Structures are given as C-alpha cells and as structure tokens.
Coordinates of C-alpha atoms in Angstrom, one line a residue:
Chain A
V1 CA -97.5 82.1 -279.3
I2 CA -96.4 85.6 -281.3
E3 CA -93.2 85.8 -283.3
L4 CA -90.5 87.8 -281.4
D5 CA -88.9 90.1 -284.1
N6 CA -84.7 89.9 -283.9
L7 CA -84.0 93.0 -283.8
L8 CA -86.0 93.5 -280.2
K9 CA -84.6 90.2 -279.5
D10 CA -81.3 90.9 -280.0
L11 CA -81.4 94.4 -277.8
S12 CA -83.0 92.7 -274.8
N13 CA -80.4 90.1 -274.7
L14 CA -77.8 92.7 -274.5
S15 CA -76.1 93.6 -271.4
A16 CA -75.8 97.4 -271.0
V17 CA -76.2 98.1 -267.1
S18 CA -75.8 102.0 -266.4
G19 CA -72.7 103.1 -267.2
N20 CA -71.5 100.6 -269.3
E21 CA -73.6 100.5 -272.3
N22 CA -70.6 99.8 -274.9
L23 CA -72.5 96.6 -276.4
V24 CA -76.2 98.3 -277.0
F25 CA -74.0 101.2 -278.1
S26 CA -72.1 99.6 -280.7
Y27 CA -75.3 97.4 -281.8
I28 CA -77.5 100.5 -282.9
V29 CA -74.5 102.3 -284.6
N30 CA -73.7 99.4 -286.4
Y31 CA -77.7 99.3 -287.3
A32 CA -78.4 102.9 -288.2
K33 CA -75.4 103.2 -290.6
K34 CA -77.5 101.8 -292.8
Y35 CA -79.8 104.5 -293.0
A36 CA -78.7 107.6 -291.4
E37 CA -76.8 110.9 -292.9
E38 CA -75.3 111.1 -290.1
I39 CA -73.9 109.8 -286.6
K40 CA -72.5 111.7 -283.8
T41 CA -71.5 110.8 -280.3
D42 CA -70.2 112.6 -277.4
S43 CA -68.9 112.2 -274.5
M44 CA -71.2 110.4 -272.3
K45 CA -71.7 107.8 -275.2
N46 CA -74.9 109.3 -276.4
I47 CA -75.8 108.3 -279.8
Y48 CA -77.5 110.9 -282.4
V49 CA -78.8 109.4 -285.7
F50 CA -79.4 112.3 -288.3
R51 CA -82.2 112.1 -290.9
K52 CA -82.9 115.2 -293.0
G53 CA -87.0 115.6 -293.5
F54 CA -88.5 115.9 -296.7
G55 CA -91.4 118.8 -296.0
A56 CA -91.3 122.0 -296.8
N57 CA -92.1 123.5 -293.4
R58 CA -90.4 121.2 -291.3
K59 CA -89.1 121.4 -287.6
K60 CA -86.7 119.8 -285.5
V61 CA -88.0 117.1 -283.9
M62 CA -85.9 114.6 -281.4
L63 CA -87.0 110.7 -280.7
C64 CA -85.2 109.5 -278.0
A65 CA -85.1 106.6 -275.5
H66 CA -82.3 105.1 -273.2
M67 CA -79.6 102.2 -273.9
D68 CA -78.9 101.5 -270.5
E69 CA -80.6 99.3 -268.0
V70 CA -80.5 98.5 -264.1
G71 CA -78.3 96.1 -263.0
L72 CA -75.3 95.4 -260.2
I73 CA -71.9 96.6 -259.4
V74 CA -69.3 94.5 -258.2
S75 CA -68.0 96.5 -255.1
S76 CA -65.9 93.5 -253.0
F77 CA -64.9 90.0 -252.9
T78 CA -65.5 87.4 -249.7
D79 CA -62.5 85.0 -248.7
E80 CA -64.7 82.4 -249.9
G81 CA -64.5 83.5 -253.3
Y82 CA -68.4 85.2 -253.4
L83 CA -69.2 88.7 -255.0
K84 CA -70.8 91.2 -252.7
F85 CA -72.5 94.0 -255.1
R86 CA -74.8 97.2 -254.9
V87 CA -77.4 98.2 -257.2
V88 CA -77.0 100.3 -260.1
G89 CA -80.2 102.0 -260.6
G90 CA -83.7 100.8 -258.2
I91 CA -84.2 97.8 -258.0
D92 CA -86.1 96.1 -254.8
S93 CA -84.1 93.7 -253.0
S94 CA -86.7 91.2 -253.0
V95 CA -86.6 90.2 -256.9
L96 CA -83.0 89.5 -256.7
L97 CA -83.0 86.3 -254.5
A98 CA -81.7 83.2 -256.6
K99 CA -81.8 84.8 -259.7
R100 CA -79.2 84.3 -262.7
V101 CA -76.5 87.0 -263.5
F102 CA -73.7 87.6 -266.0
V103 CA -70.4 89.3 -264.4
G104 CA -68.0 91.7 -266.0
D105 CA -67.6 91.6 -270.1
D106 CA -66.8 88.2 -269.9
N107 CA -70.1 87.3 -269.2
V108 CA -69.1 85.2 -266.2
K109 CA -72.5 83.0 -265.1
G110 CA -73.7 83.8 -261.3
I111 CA -76.1 82.9 -258.8
I112 CA -77.5 85.6 -255.9
G113 CA -78.3 84.1 -253.2
I114 CA -78.1 84.3 -249.6
K115 CA -78.4 82.8 -245.8
A116 CA -81.1 80.0 -246.0
V117 CA -84.5 80.5 -244.5
H118 CA -83.7 77.3 -242.2
L119 CA -80.6 79.4 -240.9
T120 CA -82.9 82.4 -240.0
D121 CA -85.0 83.5 -237.2
K122 CA -88.4 85.0 -236.6
E123 CA -87.5 88.5 -236.8
E124 CA -85.0 87.7 -239.6
R125 CA -87.8 86.3 -241.8
K126 CA -90.3 89.3 -241.2
K127 CA -87.8 91.6 -242.7
K128 CA -86.9 92.0 -246.6
P129 CA -84.0 90.4 -247.8
S130 CA -81.2 93.0 -247.6
I131 CA -78.8 93.6 -250.3
E132 CA -75.8 94.1 -248.0
D133 CA -76.8 90.2 -246.9
M134 CA -76.4 89.0 -250.4
Y135 CA -74.0 87.8 -252.6
I136 CA -73.1 86.6 -256.5
D137 CA -71.9 83.2 -256.2
I138 CA -69.8 82.4 -259.4
G139 CA -68.5 79.1 -258.2
A140 CA -65.1 80.1 -257.3
E141 CA -63.3 78.8 -254.2
S142 CA -61.2 81.5 -253.2
R143 CA -60.9 85.2 -253.7
E144 CA -58.0 84.6 -255.4
E145 CA -59.4 82.5 -258.0
A146 CA -62.8 85.1 -258.2
E147 CA -60.2 88.3 -258.8
L148 CA -59.1 86.4 -261.6
L149 CA -62.7 85.9 -263.6
V150 CA -64.1 89.0 -261.9
N151 CA -63.0 92.4 -261.5
L152 CA -64.2 95.2 -258.8
G153 CA -66.4 97.7 -260.3
D154 CA -67.4 95.1 -263.1
F155 CA -71.3 95.4 -263.8
A156 CA -73.9 92.7 -263.5
S157 CA -76.9 92.1 -265.5
F158 CA -79.6 89.6 -265.4
D159 CA -79.6 86.3 -267.3
T160 CA -82.7 86.1 -268.9
D161 CA -83.5 85.1 -272.2
T162 CA -86.1 87.2 -274.4
G163 CA -89.0 85.5 -275.7
S164 CA -92.6 85.2 -276.2
F165 CA -95.1 83.4 -273.7
G166 CA -99.0 83.3 -274.7
N167 CA -99.6 86.2 -276.1
L168 CA -97.0 88.0 -274.8
L169 CA -93.4 89.2 -274.9
K170 CA -90.6 88.7 -271.7
G171 CA -87.2 90.3 -271.6
K172 CA -84.7 91.4 -269.2
A173 CA -83.8 95.2 -269.7
F174 CA -86.9 95.9 -272.3
D175 CA -86.9 99.4 -269.8
D176 CA -85.6 100.9 -272.7
R177 CA -84.7 98.7 -274.6
V178 CA -88.3 98.7 -276.4
G179 CA -88.1 102.7 -276.8
C180 CA -84.7 101.6 -278.6
F181 CA -86.5 99.3 -280.9
I182 CA -89.3 102.1 -281.9
L183 CA -86.7 104.6 -282.9
C184 CA -84.8 101.8 -285.1
N185 CA -88.1 100.9 -286.7
L186 CA -88.6 104.4 -287.3
L187 CA -85.2 105.7 -288.5
Q188 CA -85.7 103.6 -291.7
N189 CA -87.9 106.1 -293.1
Q190 CA -87.7 109.7 -294.5
Y191 CA -90.3 111.8 -293.2
Y192 CA -91.5 115.5 -293.1
D193 CA -89.6 117.1 -289.9
D194 CA -85.9 116.7 -289.6
I195 CA -85.2 114.1 -287.1
V196 CA -82.8 113.0 -284.3
Y197 CA -82.8 109.7 -282.9
C198 CA -81.0 110.2 -279.5
F199 CA -79.9 106.8 -277.9
T200 CA -78.9 108.4 -274.1
V201 CA -77.2 106.6 -271.3
Q202 CA -77.5 106.5 -267.8
E203 CA -81.2 107.0 -267.6
E204 CA -81.5 104.9 -264.7
T205 CA -78.7 106.4 -262.2
G206 CA -80.2 110.1 -262.7
L207 CA -80.8 111.1 -266.6
R208 CA -77.4 112.0 -267.1
G209 CA -77.3 111.3 -270.5
A210 CA -80.2 113.2 -271.4
S211 CA -79.2 115.9 -269.5
V212 CA -75.9 116.2 -271.8
A213 CA -78.2 115.8 -275.4
S214 CA -80.2 118.4 -274.4
Y215 CA -77.8 120.9 -274.5
N216 CA -76.0 119.0 -277.3
I217 CA -78.9 119.4 -280.0
D218 CA -81.0 122.2 -280.9
V219 CA -84.6 121.1 -281.6
D220 CA -88.6 122.6 -281.1
F221 CA -89.8 119.1 -280.0
C222 CA -89.1 116.0 -278.0
Y223 CA -90.9 112.7 -277.5
V224 CA -89.3 110.3 -275.2
L225 CA -90.0 106.5 -275.9
E226 CA -89.9 104.7 -272.9
S227 CA -91.6 102.1 -271.2
T228 CA -93.3 102.0 -268.0
T229 CA -94.9 100.4 -264.4
C230 CA -97.8 98.2 -265.2
F231 CA -99.7 96.7 -262.4
D232 CA -102.7 95.2 -264.2
L233 CA -102.6 92.3 -261.6
P234 CA -105.1 90.6 -259.5
D235 CA -106.8 92.6 -256.6
I236 CA -105.3 95.7 -258.2
G237 CA -107.8 98.7 -258.3
V238 CA -108.3 100.9 -260.7
D239 CA -106.4 103.8 -258.9
K240 CA -103.4 101.3 -258.6
C241 CA -102.8 99.6 -261.7
V242 CA -101.1 102.8 -263.6
T243 CA -101.3 101.2 -267.4
R244 CA -102.5 97.7 -268.6
I245 CA -101.1 96.0 -271.0
G246 CA -102.7 95.6 -274.5
D247 CA -105.0 99.0 -274.0
G248 CA -101.9 100.8 -276.2
P249 CA -99.1 103.1 -276.1
V250 CA -99.2 105.2 -272.8
L251 CA -99.3 109.0 -272.4
S252 CA -98.1 110.8 -269.4
I253 CA -99.9 113.6 -268.1
A254 CA -97.4 114.6 -265.1
D255 CA -94.8 112.5 -263.1
R256 CA -92.7 113.0 -260.9
V257 CA -90.4 115.3 -262.7
T258 CA -92.3 116.8 -265.9
Y259 CA -95.6 117.8 -267.0
A260 CA -96.2 116.8 -270.4
D261 CA -96.7 119.1 -273.3
K262 CA -100.4 118.7 -274.2
Y263 CA -99.6 119.9 -277.4
L264 CA -97.5 116.8 -278.6
N265 CA -99.7 114.7 -276.6
Q266 CA -102.7 116.0 -278.6
R267 CA -100.5 115.6 -281.8
F268 CA -100.2 111.6 -280.8
M269 CA -103.2 111.3 -279.6
D270 CA -104.7 112.1 -283.2
S271 CA -102.5 109.4 -284.8
C272 CA -103.0 106.6 -282.7
E273 CA -105.9 104.1 -282.9
K274 CA -105.7 103.1 -279.5
F275 CA -103.7 104.8 -276.2
Q276 CA -104.0 104.9 -272.8
Y277 CA -103.0 107.9 -269.7
K278 CA -100.7 106.7 -267.1
M279 CA -103.0 106.8 -263.9
S280 CA -100.1 107.9 -261.8
G281 CA -97.9 111.0 -260.9
S282 CA -95.1 109.1 -260.1
G283 CA -92.0 107.6 -261.5
G284 CA -90.2 109.9 -264.0
N285 CA -87.7 109.8 -267.2
D286 CA -85.2 111.6 -269.5
A287 CA -88.0 114.3 -270.7
G288 CA -87.3 115.4 -266.9
A289 CA -84.2 116.8 -268.1
I290 CA -84.7 117.4 -271.9
H291 CA -87.9 119.7 -271.1
L292 CA -85.3 121.9 -268.7
K293 CA -83.2 122.8 -271.8
G294 CA -86.7 124.7 -273.1
I295 CA -87.8 121.8 -275.4
K296 CA -91.4 120.9 -275.8
T297 CA -91.5 117.4 -274.4
S298 CA -94.1 114.3 -273.9
S299 CA -93.6 110.8 -273.2
V300 CA -94.9 107.8 -274.4
S301 CA -94.7 104.5 -272.9
I302 CA -94.9 100.9 -273.5
P303 CA -96.7 99.1 -270.3
A304 CA -94.5 96.7 -268.8
R305 CA -95.1 94.6 -266.2
Y306 CA -92.4 93.9 -263.6
I307 CA -90.3 96.2 -264.3
H308 CA -87.0 97.1 -263.0
S309 CA -86.5 93.2 -262.1
P310 CA -84.4 90.3 -264.0
V311 CA -88.3 89.8 -266.6
S312 CA -90.6 92.2 -267.6
V313 CA -93.0 91.6 -269.5
I314 CA -95.0 93.7 -272.6
S315 CA -97.5 92.9 -275.5
S316 CA -96.2 93.6 -279.1
E317 CA -99.4 95.1 -279.9
D318 CA -98.9 98.0 -277.8
V319 CA -95.3 98.4 -279.9
D320 CA -97.2 97.7 -282.7
I321 CA -99.8 100.5 -282.4
C322 CA -96.7 102.8 -280.9
I323 CA -94.7 102.3 -284.4
K324 CA -98.0 103.1 -286.6
A325 CA -98.9 105.7 -284.3
F326 CA -95.1 107.7 -285.2
D327 CA -95.1 106.4 -288.5
K328 CA -98.1 107.9 -289.0
L329 CA -97.4 111.8 -287.3
L330 CA -94.2 111.9 -288.5
S331 CA -95.3 111.6 -291.8
K332 CA -97.5 114.4 -291.8
G333 CA -94.9 116.3 -289.5
V334 CA -95.2 117.0 -285.9
D335 CA -96.3 120.4 -286.3
N336 CA -97.7 120.6 -289.7
I337 CA -101.5 120.8 -289.5
D338 CA -103.8 120.9 -292.3
Chain B
M1 CA -109.9 139.4 -259.3
I2 CA -106.6 137.5 -260.4
S3 CA -107.3 135.0 -257.2
A4 CA -110.4 134.0 -258.3
I5 CA -109.5 133.0 -261.7
P6 CA -108.7 128.8 -261.4
S7 CA -105.0 128.1 -262.1
P8 CA -104.1 124.6 -261.3
S9 CA -100.2 124.4 -261.8
G10 CA -99.2 122.9 -265.7
N11 CA -102.9 124.0 -266.7
E12 CA -102.8 127.8 -266.1
E13 CA -104.2 129.0 -269.8
I14 CA -107.2 130.9 -268.3
I15 CA -105.1 132.8 -266.1
K16 CA -102.4 133.9 -269.2
K17 CA -105.6 134.7 -271.2
F18 CA -106.7 137.1 -268.4
L19 CA -103.3 138.3 -268.1
K20 CA -102.7 139.4 -271.6
K21 CA -105.9 141.6 -271.6
L22 CA -104.2 143.6 -268.6
I23 CA -100.8 143.6 -270.2
N24 CA -101.1 147.0 -272.6
V25 CA -97.4 145.3 -274.4
E26 CA -96.2 142.8 -275.9
T27 CA -95.4 139.2 -274.7
Y28 CA -94.5 136.2 -275.7
E29 CA -95.0 132.4 -274.4
D30 CA -91.8 130.3 -274.2
S31 CA -91.8 126.5 -274.4
I32 CA -92.7 125.8 -271.0
G33 CA -95.9 128.2 -271.4
N34 CA -94.2 130.8 -269.2
L35 CA -95.6 134.0 -270.1
V36 CA -93.3 136.7 -270.8
V37 CA -92.7 140.3 -271.4
H38 CA -89.5 141.8 -272.0
K39 CA -88.6 145.9 -272.0
S40 CA -85.7 146.0 -274.0
G41 CA -82.8 148.1 -272.1
N42 CA -79.0 148.6 -272.1
G43 CA -78.6 148.6 -268.5
K44 CA -78.2 144.7 -266.8
K45 CA -80.2 141.8 -267.7
V46 CA -82.4 141.4 -264.9
M47 CA -85.3 138.5 -264.4
L48 CA -88.3 139.5 -262.6
I49 CA -90.8 136.3 -262.0
C50 CA -93.0 134.8 -259.9
G51 CA -95.5 132.0 -260.1
I52 CA -99.2 132.2 -261.6
D53 CA -100.0 128.5 -260.4
E54 CA -102.0 127.3 -257.7
D55 CA -102.3 123.8 -255.9
A56 CA -103.4 121.5 -258.8
I57 CA -105.6 118.4 -258.5
V58 CA -105.2 116.5 -261.4
A59 CA -108.0 113.7 -262.4
L60 CA -105.8 110.6 -263.3
S61 CA -109.1 107.7 -263.3
Q62 CA -112.2 107.6 -262.3
E63 CA -115.0 104.6 -260.8
K64 CA -118.4 106.6 -261.1
N65 CA -117.7 109.8 -258.9
K66 CA -114.8 109.1 -257.3
I67 CA -111.9 110.5 -259.2
Y68 CA -108.4 109.5 -258.2
F69 CA -105.5 111.9 -258.7
N70 CA -102.6 113.8 -258.4
H71 CA -101.7 116.6 -256.1
L72 CA -98.9 118.8 -257.5
G73 CA -98.3 122.0 -254.6
N74 CA -97.6 122.2 -250.8
K75 CA -101.4 122.7 -249.3
K76 CA -102.8 120.4 -247.0
L77 CA -105.4 117.7 -248.1
Y78 CA -107.4 116.8 -245.4
P79 CA -111.0 114.8 -246.4
G80 CA -113.8 117.7 -246.5
T81 CA -111.5 120.1 -248.5
L82 CA -113.5 121.3 -251.3
I83 CA -112.0 120.9 -254.9
S84 CA -113.4 122.8 -258.2
I85 CA -113.0 120.3 -261.0
N86 CA -114.5 121.1 -264.6
A87 CA -116.8 123.8 -263.0
S88 CA -118.3 120.9 -260.9
D89 CA -117.3 120.6 -257.1
G90 CA -116.4 117.3 -254.8
Y91 CA -115.0 117.1 -251.6
I92 CA -111.5 115.1 -250.5
C93 CA -112.5 112.1 -249.3
A94 CA -109.9 109.1 -247.3
K95 CA -110.5 105.3 -248.1
D96 CA -109.8 104.8 -244.2
D97 CA -110.4 107.8 -241.7
K98 CA -107.7 106.4 -239.6
K99 CA -105.3 107.4 -242.4
P100 CA -107.0 110.9 -243.5
L101 CA -103.8 112.1 -245.8
E102 CA -103.5 108.3 -247.5
N103 CA -105.4 106.7 -249.9
Q104 CA -107.4 109.6 -251.2
Y105 CA -109.9 110.7 -253.8
I106 CA -112.1 112.8 -254.9
G107 CA -116.1 112.5 -253.6
M108 CA -117.6 114.5 -256.8
V109 CA -121.2 115.5 -256.7
S110 CA -122.2 114.5 -260.2
D111 CA -120.9 111.7 -261.6
D112 CA -120.2 113.2 -265.0
E113 CA -116.9 111.9 -267.1
V114 CA -114.0 113.8 -266.5
T115 CA -111.1 113.2 -269.0
P116 CA -107.7 112.1 -267.7
G117 CA -105.4 115.2 -267.4
T118 CA -108.4 117.7 -266.2
S119 CA -106.7 120.0 -264.0
G120 CA -108.8 121.2 -260.8
V121 CA -108.3 124.0 -257.7
I122 CA -108.8 123.9 -253.9
F123 CA -111.8 125.9 -253.8
S124 CA -111.0 129.4 -251.7
E125 CA -113.5 132.6 -251.9
Y126 CA -111.8 135.9 -252.1
F127 CA -112.5 138.5 -249.3
E128 CA -111.3 141.6 -248.0
D129 CA -111.7 144.1 -245.0
D130 CA -109.8 146.8 -243.3
N131 CA -107.0 144.3 -242.2
Y132 CA -106.8 141.3 -244.2
I133 CA -107.0 140.1 -247.7
K134 CA -108.2 136.2 -248.0
G135 CA -107.8 134.0 -251.1
S136 CA -105.9 131.6 -252.6
R137 CA -102.2 132.5 -253.5
I138 CA -103.0 135.8 -252.4
G139 CA -99.4 136.8 -251.6
K140 CA -98.4 135.5 -255.0
V141 CA -101.7 137.5 -256.7
C142 CA -100.8 141.3 -255.1
V143 CA -96.8 140.4 -256.4
I144 CA -98.6 139.5 -259.6
N145 CA -100.4 142.6 -259.8
E146 CA -97.1 144.6 -259.2
M147 CA -95.6 143.0 -262.1
I148 CA -98.7 144.0 -264.5
N149 CA -98.5 147.5 -263.8
L150 CA -94.5 147.0 -263.8
A151 CA -95.0 145.8 -267.7
N152 CA -97.2 148.3 -268.6
N153 CA -95.2 151.2 -267.1
Y154 CA -91.5 150.6 -267.0
S155 CA -89.2 152.5 -269.3
G156 CA -85.7 152.6 -267.1
E157 CA -82.6 151.5 -268.2
L158 CA -82.8 147.6 -267.2
D159 CA -83.2 145.1 -270.2
L160 CA -85.8 143.3 -268.1
Y161 CA -87.6 140.4 -268.3
I162 CA -91.0 140.6 -266.6
V163 CA -91.9 136.5 -266.1
F164 CA -95.3 135.0 -265.3
E165 CA -94.0 131.3 -264.2
V166 CA -96.1 128.2 -264.7
Q167 CA -95.4 125.4 -262.8
S168 CA -93.7 127.3 -260.1
L169 CA -95.4 124.3 -257.9
F170 CA -93.6 121.4 -259.7
N171 CA -90.3 122.4 -258.3
H172 CA -90.3 125.6 -260.1
K173 CA -90.1 124.1 -263.4
G174 CA -90.8 127.4 -265.1
A175 CA -88.0 129.1 -263.4
L176 CA -85.7 126.9 -264.6
V177 CA -86.4 126.9 -267.8
A178 CA -87.1 130.8 -267.8
S179 CA -83.8 131.2 -266.5
N180 CA -82.2 128.8 -269.2
I181 CA -83.5 130.7 -271.9
I182 CA -82.6 134.1 -270.7
N183 CA -80.0 133.6 -268.5
P184 CA -80.3 136.8 -266.9
E185 CA -77.3 138.2 -265.0
F186 CA -79.8 139.1 -262.2
T187 CA -82.9 137.3 -260.3
I188 CA -86.0 138.7 -258.5
T189 CA -88.4 136.3 -257.6
F190 CA -91.3 135.5 -255.2
E191 CA -92.7 133.0 -252.6
E192 CA -95.3 132.9 -250.2
I193 CA -94.0 132.0 -246.7
E194 CA -96.1 130.7 -243.5
S195 CA -96.2 133.6 -241.5
G196 CA -98.0 135.8 -239.3
D197 CA -95.9 138.6 -240.1
K198 CA -97.0 142.1 -241.3
D199 CA -93.9 144.4 -240.6
L200 CA -91.0 143.4 -243.2
L201 CA -91.1 141.2 -245.9
L202 CA -88.6 137.8 -245.3
I203 CA -85.1 138.4 -247.9
K204 CA -83.4 135.4 -248.9
A205 CA -80.6 136.2 -251.0
A206 CA -77.6 134.2 -253.1
K207 CA -74.3 135.7 -254.8
G208 CA -73.3 133.4 -257.5
Y209 CA -74.8 132.2 -260.3
I210 CA -77.4 129.4 -260.1
S211 CA -76.8 127.1 -263.0
P212 CA -80.4 125.0 -263.7
Q213 CA -78.5 122.4 -265.9
N214 CA -78.2 119.8 -263.1
G215 CA -81.9 120.0 -262.9
E216 CA -81.7 120.3 -258.8
S217 CA -84.4 122.9 -257.4
F218 CA -84.3 126.8 -258.2
F219 CA -84.2 127.4 -254.4
E220 CA -82.2 124.7 -252.9
K221 CA -79.0 124.7 -255.2
A222 CA -79.0 128.8 -254.3
E223 CA -77.7 128.0 -250.6
L224 CA -79.9 131.4 -249.6
K225 CA -79.2 133.2 -246.7
P226 CA -82.1 134.6 -244.4
Y227 CA -82.1 138.6 -244.8
A228 CA -84.8 140.5 -242.9
D229 CA -85.5 144.3 -242.7
T230 CA -87.7 146.8 -241.4
D231 CA -86.4 149.5 -243.8
L232 CA -87.7 148.5 -247.1
E233 CA -84.9 150.9 -248.8
I234 CA -82.2 148.7 -247.0
T235 CA -84.0 145.7 -248.4
A236 CA -84.7 147.1 -251.9
S237 CA -80.7 147.9 -252.0
F238 CA -80.2 143.9 -250.7
V239 CA -82.1 142.6 -253.6
K240 CA -80.9 145.1 -256.3
N241 CA -77.2 143.8 -255.2
S242 CA -77.8 140.1 -255.0
V243 CA -77.5 137.9 -258.0
V244 CA -80.5 135.9 -256.9
S245 CA -83.0 137.3 -254.7
V246 CA -86.3 135.3 -253.1
V247 CA -88.5 137.8 -251.5
G248 CA -90.8 136.1 -248.7
V249 CA -94.2 137.5 -248.5
P250 CA -95.9 136.7 -245.5
V251 CA -99.1 134.4 -245.6
K252 CA -101.4 133.6 -242.7
F253 CA -102.1 129.6 -243.0
A254 CA -100.1 129.3 -246.6
S255 CA -100.7 125.3 -246.4
Y256 CA -104.0 125.6 -245.8
P257 CA -107.3 125.7 -248.8
S258 CA -107.5 129.8 -247.7
S259 CA -104.5 131.8 -246.9
Y260 CA -104.5 135.6 -246.0
I261 CA -102.0 138.2 -246.0
Y262 CA -101.8 141.9 -243.8
K263 CA -103.3 144.8 -246.2
E264 CA -99.8 146.3 -245.1
V265 CA -98.1 143.4 -246.6
K266 CA -99.7 144.4 -249.7
E267 CA -98.3 148.2 -249.4
K268 CA -95.3 147.0 -248.6
I269 CA -94.8 144.9 -251.7
E270 CA -96.2 148.0 -254.1
K271 CA -93.3 150.2 -251.9
L272 CA -90.5 147.7 -252.6
F273 CA -91.5 148.0 -256.6
E274 CA -91.5 151.6 -256.5
I275 CA -88.2 151.5 -254.7
I276 CA -86.3 148.5 -257.4
F277 CA -87.3 149.7 -260.7

C-alpha cells in the first residue's frame, strides 16, 4: 500500500462545497505564506499567490486550480426533522443513496435516505431515484430539533476519509484538491518565470471564480491543473474510457468550452516523461473562462475514477509525474526555448 | 481557391499562412490565433470579423483503421460522408445502422497512425457555373475575399480592425477573445444562413454593447432583431448605425457537406462592402 501525502489528505478531507470554500481558503493562505512574496484575494475569495522568477526573459505565468467541490445545500426541513436538499454542481442522483454527509459548519453527521425499495412499485423501481424524493437524516426527531442543529442554506459535503488502497488513492474531493496539491508543491520553489498560483472558487457552478480571476491578473500563459473523468473499467471500449489511471497526466485537445493552446500543450509534453490525451470532447473547466480574456491557456489533468461522487480514485504516480513535469518546465521557463 | 484550403476549426494554420500571402499589409495574431489587420484611423473603432474556419473532425483515439473523433461545427455527419484527415480519406460510419447519428467513427481507407488532436475536414469540391458557386463554407469565403481587398486597399477614417476569426464554429471563441482585446465601438460580422434566397441579405442587429465577460455566446446575448431589405443602401445604413451587425449570407444546404450560393449573393456582398467602406 502506498503512502499518502499529508498535505493531499488534509486538502481532500476539508469541506468546500462551491460557494463556501472558507476552510480550504484559510488552509492554503496559511500554507502559502511561508513561501510567497505576496498573497492577494478578491471579492469572490479567489487566492493569488505571487512568486517572482529568476529568468532574464521571464514571462508571467498563471497556474490555476479550483478549491471548491460538488456537494449539497439544505433547502427545507420536514416536520419529522429530515432535511430536503439540492445538489451544488453536477452530481448524478444514483450515487447519493445511503451515503454519509457532513452538514453545516458544525459538521453535523447525516445519512442520505429515500423510501425503501420494499415500498416501491414496479414502475418506480425502473426509474432513477430523484433528488426530490431524497432527504438527509440527521437523527433529529422534529423540525424544531433539526433547526437547532442546521440552518437553511447550509452546505453538506461527503463524509469520506482520504486514504490509500492497493496502489491507488481514494478521497471525496480530488476534483480539484489534487490540482491545489500540485500548486502547493510547486509554489515552494522559485522558477524562471514570474508565477501566479491562482486558487479559484465556484468552478463547479459555472467557472465563476476563474471568470473574475482572469480579469484581475495580467499574464501571458496559463495552465489549469485539474482532475478529469476516467472510465477505464471492464467492458468499456477504447472510444469511451476517456483516460486511464496510471498512464500519466492528461492533456486536453478540445472540450466543451476550450480548444487547448497547442504551444502550451507541446511545452508540457516536452517536459513530461509520460502523458495521455483526453479522448473526449465533453466536459470543461476554468480554462473555458480564462482563455476568453486573451490568455493562452491549456489544461493538464489527473485522471480520476468516479468523479463528482462521494469518493473518487486517483494514482499518486500520475500526480508525481505531473509535478516533476511542471518542475522541469518551469525551471526552464515556459516560453524560454534554447 | 480559399474554399479548397482545409481550415478545421481550431487548426487554421494553413489558411492563415495562405491569407498572409494575399494580404499586402502588416498582420498580427492575437492570443487565440485570430489573424488581424489594423487600419489605424481617427474615426470610430470598428471591428469587421468573419470566421475562416470550417467544421472540424478532431481525432481522439484509434483502433486500427477506426478513428473516434470529436466534431466541432454544425454540419450533419451522416454515414457515408467523406472525411479528409491527414491527407487520407475516410468515411463516417455508425456502429448501429438504426441510429446513424450516434456512436460514429471514421472508417479510414488506410490504417496509418493518426495522432490524437489531428484535425480533418468534410470533403467538399469547389464548383462554379453561371448561377451557383459550390464549396466548403462558400458564403464566408466570399466575405473573406472582400475582407482581403479591404485590408489591402482601405484608407478611410475608421479605426478599423479586420479580424479573420478562428474557432468561430466553437461558440464564436475567436470573436469573444477579439472583442475582449479590441473593445470595439461597432462590430460587423457575417454568418451563413440556411436559405435558398438570392434577392437579399438577411440582417440582424443589436443596439447595445455586448459584453463577452460572462462567457455567453456572442450572438445569443445580443437579442438580435431580424431585418431584411432588398435595397443595399438601406442595409448598409442599418449596418453602419448598429453597435453589432450580423449580416446573414444565404447559403443553400448550409448544414450539409456541400453548400451553394447564388452568384448574385456574391455580387451583393461585394456591393455591400463598397457602400459601407
């Protein structure tokens, strides 16, 4: 069993559903101030960590990862003390049943429930469970008791401990805490270019943090560090698996919102011992907002199975290769070709 | 000629190289790759923009001579459509005959390796007779020709940016970036519209600044109002007085592999440029 880095474990275990990234925000600011020349934030609570470069012909480079994760938000209470909820970000309802969650800032424990299968009729069993029919059970016996523990609008995140199994890692928020982890590793060093490490908010609800960040920061190039879909499961054909765990970091060609900058892709490939292409044109990330500002932008992702669910799975080897590749590229300078 | 040059959306390098040879004045490329000519002047800042790209078939993975792909653009890909990728030919195939538009792949004639990210285009032969011109993105090609002439000859008062737009078929990404960087007071753009018409150009226009900051479609956000007139003078006047004008070029079979325009439409485009500029 491989050893799990404490920084990654801390980051993934923190709750930061889109719109409520405070815990990850504080953790990263506290971590980065040991290394940064300057740290700025904005009204959205994006973080900008500045590190000056040593290169003679240095450029301004942004490395970007989002702090938020998908989750739930409490929308009402039942008279019996259960919580009704809505999803925040893209979550398939079928992954929610019987899952443990933490609700609110006090981390109230809850279980997601629905009418028992024994009570459903044939037609109901054929359908996918509906979010509207689910509730969070926090063990309260009345609306009044539930309202003492939880507020309307509280966020709920999955109660999943980050850890290792076999040769892989599991955790609830590798999307995109693994990107934050890579940035936290890189910002310890001084590189050729001036680098802004940008930790964004609200990616899962429409690239909102990155939309603001791209107007606050004037840079030449941007790499978005992400996690991405991976369906390398039995019976999935080569045209459907998208990426494979263990085959290295993933370069996007074109997704739903961005055509990746070819020059930046090539520069990353030149520095990376092993990489793969994302074999799908679906999905999208902060690059979709950033490149519209006129910044050359590309995405490098870590393949993650079961993304946008209570637990996702990654390979630490993919992460290590990615960090080494960026370390090599940034040491030379992104646009410094000898 | 321009119609025959492959220009898949997102990989417009070949056509840009060709355009640079035809344009006799200084050009530059912005961050997304739009090819821009700036005719400096003391008048209003105007952006004239038209997409130079066509539907792209982007290779993602390969199993022998089967290529799985991503399609950028609006054309219909029925099984049997001829695709040219990496100077090789292939045909659109569907795994299930009963669902011809789902689970498609390209069956290549050869099983040479195709690098992921390589772009192909839908094959479309150029043809011209007394009435019609046929070819790939043929409506836009007529506009691009006029933009080249304008780039080479304009010496008026406008502070004119002539933008040969990339990735126009990818939610107008090129236009979004260009308008962000240039920040024009007036924008004139062209799009192909499925129509058998030849007597007029359809005009849509918006009064009010379009901010691309929210990432929404350049055109969707504009609350465009349809307008049409057979009198080109009125059309030109309308274009000149609108903050954003979208001139629709009527094209037959715009969403099919080969599209046609009437020669009269081409002449009207030339005339419209003459009046506006």
